[in-house]
Amino acid sequence: MEDPGIKLPKGFYLGTASAAYQIEGATTQDGRGPSIWDQYVKTPGAIENGDTACDHYNRWPEDVEIMRHLGLNAYRFSIGWSRVLPKGRGKINKKGLDFYSQLIDALLEAKITPFVTLNHIELPQKLPEEGGGWLRRGVHHDFREYADTVTQELGDRVKHWTTFNEPWELAWQGYHTGEDAPGLRLGIDSALEASHNVNLSHGHAVQTIRDNVPDAKVGIVIHLNHVEPATQNPEDIAAAKRWEGCQNRWYLDPIYRGEYPEDMKELYGPLLPEIQPDDMETIQQPLDYLGLNMYRRSVVADGTDLAPVNIKRISPPGEYSDMGWEVYPKGLYDILKWTDSNYPTKKIYVTENGAAFNDPVTPDGRCHDTRRVAFLREYIKQALKARTEGVPLHGYFAWSTMDNFEWAYGYNMRFGVTYIDFQTQKRTIKDSGYLLQKIAETL
Ligand code: FCB
């Protein structure tokens, strides 16, 4: 592997990220309860090519060994709520907790710091069956119980806790556009309702984590994209502002400022959920870090999508991944700078960044994912540039640890730095994995 010309600062975390449902498999093993995804994948047409898994639940020792071999010093993963509490609340599945406990011990033994996410676009199927799911305000009681159960058991060893991954995706894609489980196509009022309930759950869980793990570092992960108007026309500039409000500010403002953005409240008007007197105080908990997921910048024109947000996404000329997402490394620099200047925070981690390039294993037994090598190298450089200009960036996690279940795309989109043969479950470290190894040598 050629020298990528990257030197990581002292104390920096370099790792990969994954999510429970995307890698674990073993959906009925050892007492796990069904999640909304188990239900959703059965919907005809919902998922492209979606019927196998990485079986990480059984093969985790090999996966940890790969990370150790690559010299990574951190790993971000999530816990499957229904593996721990099969019905969402009540009876604990000890075997599910044991799985995470053993994984964490092995990581610590390999000198890999665990960053644990409590919720990565998931919910035990039992909860919506009883009514509402994320649309039920009281769901925060269940989330708090879950956070309590997990942190009591694992908090002695895990110090980095994330409440949620990407509230926008969970709420909008689950309840409005219907791309993600539970796949509902309800009005935007439902997406906003789900968002508010997620925010409340976040606020309650932060308090529980701090009660159980006094030395915890607690944060949330938000998908943030730098938004640019397609032209300098006032209509496009206004559309860009609305999209920034919808995806970025609607999630950052309540957490960092204790309020939803005024311009968006006005725009949503009657679609807004009921906000009770203490809600914003509950949501605005002091945090130790912000996790920033970034995949592509948003170039936006005035349009008719997601009314009343009324935007149209534009694809500027340039390079695109197999997912059809633009490759634009400077976008990571831009969003880090934007976030830091608008929402000053103690620490930022890039908790996901990566691209789908579906390169195969070649006869030499390797996976030469040269486009991903270039992608990661250039994005990491841009992230470090933001850091040299004062952004408190302390870690970078590539998405993803291994090829996995890419939600509605099933197994058709490969994001991993390790290749998975989904028939045999054989793991092959890709060239991009070796790139991370080379960079990790500078730690
Ligand atoms: C993010 C999700 C992650 C993965 C990537 C490609 O939005 O957090 O689970 O699917 O997209």
PDB file of C-alpha atoms and ligand atoms in Angstrom, residues 19 22 120-121 165-166 169 223 293 295 325 352 399 406-407 415, ligand 1:
ATOM      1  CA  ALA A  19     -24.996  -1.478  13.026  1.00  0.00           C
ATOM      2  CA  GLN A  22     -26.945  -4.760   9.242  1.00  0.00           C
ATOM      3  CA  HIS A 120     -29.472   2.469  14.901  1.00  0.00           C
ATOM      4  CA  ILE A 121     -32.793   2.821  13.000  1.00  0.00           C
ATOM      5  CA  ASN A 165     -28.117   7.149  14.981  1.00  0.00           C
ATOM      6  CA  GLU A 166     -29.620   9.556  12.444  1.00  0.00           C
ATOM      7  CA  GLU A 169     -33.599   8.861   8.652  1.00  0.00           C
ATOM      8  CA  HIS A 223     -26.533  12.742   9.490  1.00  0.00           C
ATOM      9  CA  ASN A 293     -22.330  11.036   9.585  1.00  0.00           C
ATOM     10  CA  TYR A 295     -21.896  10.778   2.752  1.00  0.00           C
ATOM     11  CA  TRP A 325     -24.035   9.430  -4.443  1.00  0.00           C
ATOM     12  CA  GLU A 352     -19.761   7.418   9.404  1.00  0.00           C
ATOM     13  CA  TRP A 399     -18.569   3.054   7.035  1.00  0.00           C
ATOM     14  CA  GLU A 406     -27.732  -1.938   3.221  1.00  0.00           C
ATOM     15  CA  TRP A 407     -31.336  -1.458   4.327  1.00  0.00           C
ATOM     16  CA  PHE A 415     -19.730  -0.316   1.716  1.00  0.00           C
TER      17      PHE A 415
HETATM   18  C1  FCB B   1     -26.389   5.734   6.886  1.00  0.00           C
HETATM   19  C2  FCB B   1     -26.787   4.693   7.923  1.00  0.00           C
HETATM   20  C3  FCB B   1     -25.950   3.438   7.829  1.00  0.00           C
HETATM   21  C4  FCB B   1     -25.660   3.029   6.421  1.00  0.00           C
HETATM   22  C5  FCB B   1     -25.180   4.191   5.596  1.00  0.00           C
HETATM   23  C6  FCB B   1     -24.825   3.853   4.168  1.00  0.00           C
HETATM   24  O1  FCB B   1     -27.446   6.626   6.692  1.00  0.00           O
HETATM   25  O2  FCB B   1     -26.601   5.205   9.222  1.00  0.00           O
HETATM   26  O3  FCB B   1     -26.603   2.452   8.566  1.00  0.00           O
HETATM   27  O4  FCB B   1     -26.723   2.382   5.868  1.00  0.00           O
HETATM   28  O5  FCB B   1     -26.121   5.218   5.618  1.00  0.00           O
END
